[in-house]
Amino acid sequence: MRVAIGLRLESNENWEQAATYVTEAERLGVDFVWSHESWGLDAATPLAFMAARTSRIRLGSGIMQAGTRTPALLAMTALSLASMSDNRFVMGLGVSGPQVIEGWHGLRFDRPLTRMRETAEIVRRALRGERVAYKGQVYQLPLPGGEGKALRSSASPREVPIYLATLSPRSLAMTGEIADGWLGTSFMPEHARVFFDHIEAGAKRAGRSLSALDLQAGGHVAFGDDVERLLAARKPGLAFTLGAMGSRQHNFYNDAFKRAGYTDAALEVQRLWLDGKRDEAAARVPDELAVKVNLLGTEAMVRERLRVYRASGITTLRVDPGGATLDARLATLGRLLEIVKSG
């Protein structure tokens, strides 16, 4: 099993510390670092910074928001990052949601799955060095009735894997059909088939198996004997995911937990959060949920959680190591990697 980490800069924009974290993670044996974007820093620029300081670790955009950039611009960004990193760049894409796309970017959140599919198709054509002429439902290149012409990228062709961050049944099936990998959230390995059945169905439609995809998911990692304290520390974040990551009508993360059998808790936490009762919302998160989406507790408990993730079919464990300082986070990460290596 491979290991991936996230690059978290928005809460502490200390670039040198972040670079130290990534270079040390690379030295310890971490395989991927993912850079996300929401409504703060973008996902691509930090990867260029890290590309200059690393030599082996894969650099992933986890995720860039499809629809906020044209497919051509996504392809240009991918070509640039792949070129400067000696082909270590991995493109992670997601549709985000109407709250961000319409509220932050001022763009209509319409036909997200069609947009994602067409984006991936156009990006791949551009990466292969093909002349890009495309007639889709969302994108048409060149634009009809204008003076544009179909162009071929002037950059060298590159092989860039495309991973999709998806949650709904239809988007999961599309992932299985067209993606090289899946970036999972709201994932509990005990309920992996809630996601994998749909991914596998899409893969079969494309004439391949689930094993053709790199399946990435995981959670927060923290070692300790006081499990109650470790669980309590994770509940506010889960309450935020269930309550704030979307509106009352559209919260794809909340929906994923409901499909896994936690409907009552998911709806109640969401209601409390949206009513401004954030402490009550965090308290309502079941202990079981905090256990299943993370790797917490004694070394024996973390080892068991790792076994469950591996047995579920996850091929790359994506983790957020706990610790108040850089040294503490690296110590947690190193301890986890030793467990991973020992099997």
GROMACS .gro file of C-alpha atoms in nm, residues 3 26 185 252:
model
    4
    3VAL     CA    1   0.091   0.653   0.122
   26GLU     CA    2   0.961   1.215   0.045
  185THR     CA    3  -1.368   1.150   0.083
  252PHE     CA    4  -2.254   1.569  -0.148
   0.00000   0.00000   0.00000
